Amino acid sequence: MSPYETPSNTHAVITPDCSGLQQPHDAFSTQPIPQSALTDALDRGLAFFASIQEEDGSWCGDYGGPMFLLPMYVAATAICKRPPSETQRAEMVRYFLSAQNADGGVGIHAEADESMMFTTVLSYVALRLLDEAPDREEMARMRRWIRDHGSALAAASWAKWILCVLHLYEYDGLHPILPELYLLPAQAPLHPGHLWCHARQVYLPMAYLYGTRAKIPADPRIQALRSEIYTQPYERIRFAKHRDTLCPNDRSYTLSPFAHLANAAMHAFERLHSPVLRKRALDEVKRHIDHEDRSTNFIRIGPVNAVLNTLVHYFDNPQGAGHLRSWETLPTYLWQGHDGLKMNGYNSCKLWDTAFAVQAIQATPHAETSTAQAALQQAYRYIKNNQVLEDVPEKDRYFRHASRGGWPFSDRLHGWPITDCTSEGFKAAVALEAQATDPISEDLLRDSIRLILSFQNPDGGWASYERQRTGSWIERFNPSQAFRDIMVDYSYTECTSACLQALDTAQQRFPGFLTGQIERAKQRGQQFLRDKQREDGSWEGSWAVCFTYGTWFGVWGLLATGIPSDAPAIQKACAFLLDHQHQDGGWGEHYQSCLQRHYVDHPNAQAVQTAWALMTLCKAGHAQHPAAHRAARFLVQRQQADGDWPREAMVGVFNKTTLINYENYRRTFCLWALGLYTQAHA
Ligand code: LAN
């Protein structure tokens, strides 16, 4: 499929109920929509949305997309001898095959049309571990892709790590991840404690597996696989020669000469290393792993270290409590989606979805209806019950920032607070506290604000989980090959905007509280956002596609710092959006925008991006603009009879390359945008 074609799932049924609208010839009308049509759309949208709220008051949904996660999970089931049930097996197979490209391979995410060795070889191995026969037609095509593109020897390093543990690759074919790095003084620039928390938590178990050369015996199934994923006999392969062998599709950046030098130095160290020091280093690494396990209740920060830490426990002691606990939580990452059983990109996205849902519902004129009130009460319960109440024990020793007062992306048991989740959680909590029977204490709300302030970076922006701990120079030593920009927690437009909005809310909620500090933080944040605005008026987004998402945050962030809506920065941003509106009134931005780093149009307008654009225009004072009428009309017409909106292209992103699915975005943002639009016309 070409990047500019529509993924097949965008053809889901659209059965608009157009009361008050004439279809289709007024699709291009520049008149306001009749209030009755808006009311009806919001009524049905809200009823549907309320009907899918969970028992615990949250919204959640499919969080799949990245194609390297389920293979890692399946590898763990094989290594730790925890086979999935027959139903799970069949649904996992369906998932892999639904993502297979026409050329036989599998891309980095489910909608990627370019296959990568990384995800193709991992998927192939997983399918075989799930007992798929090698002569099945799809398997033969996948195998052909692997063999035609350099075999497993050309896979990005994270695939090689998994293959090593499966005894399908040899550790001397990897560049070392030295456990001894964790014995460096904490201030040493190369201490892994300075890395973005996700990279740091992934390389921790990798260091352990490397340091112990953990692998399973090569049983007949592994022997058979060896002959399938390589083009030469396994015993004859000189793995050490293939440390840098890489399929061009897997390469997301070129390796710097510094990294070559560092790798050479680490290999020299590895040849000479002292077993006593290694033992000390492994003990230290294990302490960090145990700390992460305990402080996340064995959920772990994300899916990759969830799998790898499980493997560490298995090799450490298969009968031990750590291994057994791991298997109580690991399956919670599985999700039965429309396209099969997958591993989600997080243990859930409940807090994030719920905080947005609250704000969306609150923005509609229907917030006072009994349906809305009931949903909001429940949602408040979720938000309250999932605020983080304590810092993790020995936080400095284990390189953790404070946590108390924060909100995570998923739930309190996971517990890693995130800058923008804290901000959205705080905004939602404040919006609902007046009607809450048992509200969050003022003390805890103030702690959220202190936490947000403590996260601000010297550049005025906010990163994702922590303050930025090191410079971008360290990206030169990124060993992943397939992911760019994973070594540093940079300041992001989205996170900065969310934090500024929360600080603005805080000033209204707690007049006089930390006034000077909050004002200064807002000014510095404002400058950060101004600096990030592009010449064309847009902001580049990092966590969803892409300029429509970033521009929504850019504009709302600046407005939260007190910039008036007629300021040139805001008007320029709106002009940028107007430039990209489709004829049918919608916006459609292709994920290629993230890769190419300039706006790439999607041939079909997407409800989610249309909603972001409409939300931006409404807050910027343009709800009366013909473009806003056309956008609102587009959203109303796209709504299904059941009140939902059809599933479209995936829009979540990370590390500029990998799409991830936010199943509730289309619902939340369509409601939010239509709500703001309707209020502006009331
Ligand atoms: C997420 C999910 C949430 C997301 C937002 C809160 C939406 C964002 O505004 C800030 C960044 C954050 C927290 C984020 C960062 C990267 C994550 C954790 C993910 C996209 C979910 C999965 C991804 C993680 C890195 C996947 C594992 C892959 C690696 C390369 C380690």
CSV table of C-alpha atoms and ligand atoms in Angstrom, one decimal, residues 63 66 68-69 158 196 198-199 202 301-304 345-346 352 409 418-421 463-465 483 486 492 494-495 543 549 553 653-655 660 662 665, ligand 1:
chain,number,residue,atom,x,y,z
A,63,TYR,CA,-3.6,0.6,22.6
A,66,PRO,CA,3.7,-1.3,17.3
A,68,PHE,CA,7.5,-5.5,17.9
A,69,LEU,CA,5.5,-5.9,21.2
A,158,TRP,CA,16.4,-5.3,19.8
A,196,TRP,CA,15.0,8.9,29.1
A,198,HIS,CA,12.0,4.2,28.9
A,199,ALA,CA,15.4,3.7,27.4
A,202,VAL,CA,14.9,-1.3,28.7
A,301,ILE,CA,6.9,1.3,33.0
A,302,GLY,CA,6.1,-0.2,29.6
A,303,PRO,CA,5.6,-3.3,27.6
A,304,VAL,CA,9.3,-3.9,26.6
A,345,GLY,CA,1.8,-0.2,24.3
A,346,TYR,CA,1.1,0.4,28.0
A,352,TRP,CA,-5.3,9.8,29.9
A,409,PHE,CA,-1.0,7.5,32.0
A,418,ILE,CA,3.9,11.9,33.7
A,419,THR,CA,4.0,15.6,33.2
A,420,ASP,CA,1.1,16.0,30.9
A,421,CYS,CA,-1.0,13.2,32.5
A,463,ALA,CA,9.5,16.7,29.0
A,464,SER,CA,7.4,13.6,29.3
A,465,TYR,CA,8.3,11.9,32.7
A,483,PHE,CA,14.4,4.2,17.1
A,486,ILE,CA,15.0,7.6,22.7
A,492,TYR,CA,7.8,18.7,24.1
A,494,GLU,CA,2.4,19.0,24.0
A,495,CYS,CA,3.7,18.4,27.5
A,543,TRP,CA,2.9,12.1,20.3
A,549,TYR,CA,-2.1,17.8,17.0
A,553,PHE,CA,-1.4,22.2,21.9
A,653,VAL,CA,2.9,8.2,17.5
A,654,PHE,CA,6.2,7.8,19.3
A,655,ASN,CA,9.8,8.4,18.4
A,660,ILE,CA,-0.1,3.6,18.2
A,662,TYR,CA,-5.9,5.6,20.6
A,665,TYR,CA,-9.6,9.8,20.5
B,1,LAN,C1,3.6,7.0,25.6
B,1,LAN,C2,2.2,7.0,25.9
B,1,LAN,C3,1.7,8.2,26.5
B,1,LAN,C4,2.4,9.4,26.0
B,1,LAN,C5,1.7,10.8,26.2
B,1,LAN,C6,1.3,11.0,27.7
B,1,LAN,C7,0.4,10.8,25.4
B,1,LAN,C8,2.6,11.9,25.7
B,1,LAN,O1,1.9,13.1,25.8
B,1,LAN,C9,3.9,11.9,26.4
B,1,LAN,C10,4.7,10.6,26.1
B,1,LAN,C11,3.9,9.3,26.5
B,1,LAN,C12,4.0,9.1,28.0
B,1,LAN,C13,4.4,8.1,25.9
B,1,LAN,C14,5.9,7.9,25.6
B,1,LAN,C15,6.4,6.7,24.8
B,1,LAN,C16,5.6,5.5,25.1
B,1,LAN,C17,5.7,5.2,26.6
B,1,LAN,C18,4.1,5.8,24.8
B,1,LAN,C19,3.9,6.2,23.3
B,1,LAN,C20,3.4,4.4,24.9
B,1,LAN,C21,4.5,3.4,24.4
B,1,LAN,C22,5.8,4.2,24.3
B,1,LAN,C23,7.0,3.3,24.7
B,1,LAN,C24,8.3,4.0,24.6
B,1,LAN,C25,7.0,2.0,23.9
B,1,LAN,C26,8.1,1.1,24.1
B,1,LAN,C27,9.2,1.3,23.1
B,1,LAN,C28,10.4,1.8,23.3
B,1,LAN,C29,11.1,2.5,22.2
B,1,LAN,C30,11.0,1.8,24.7
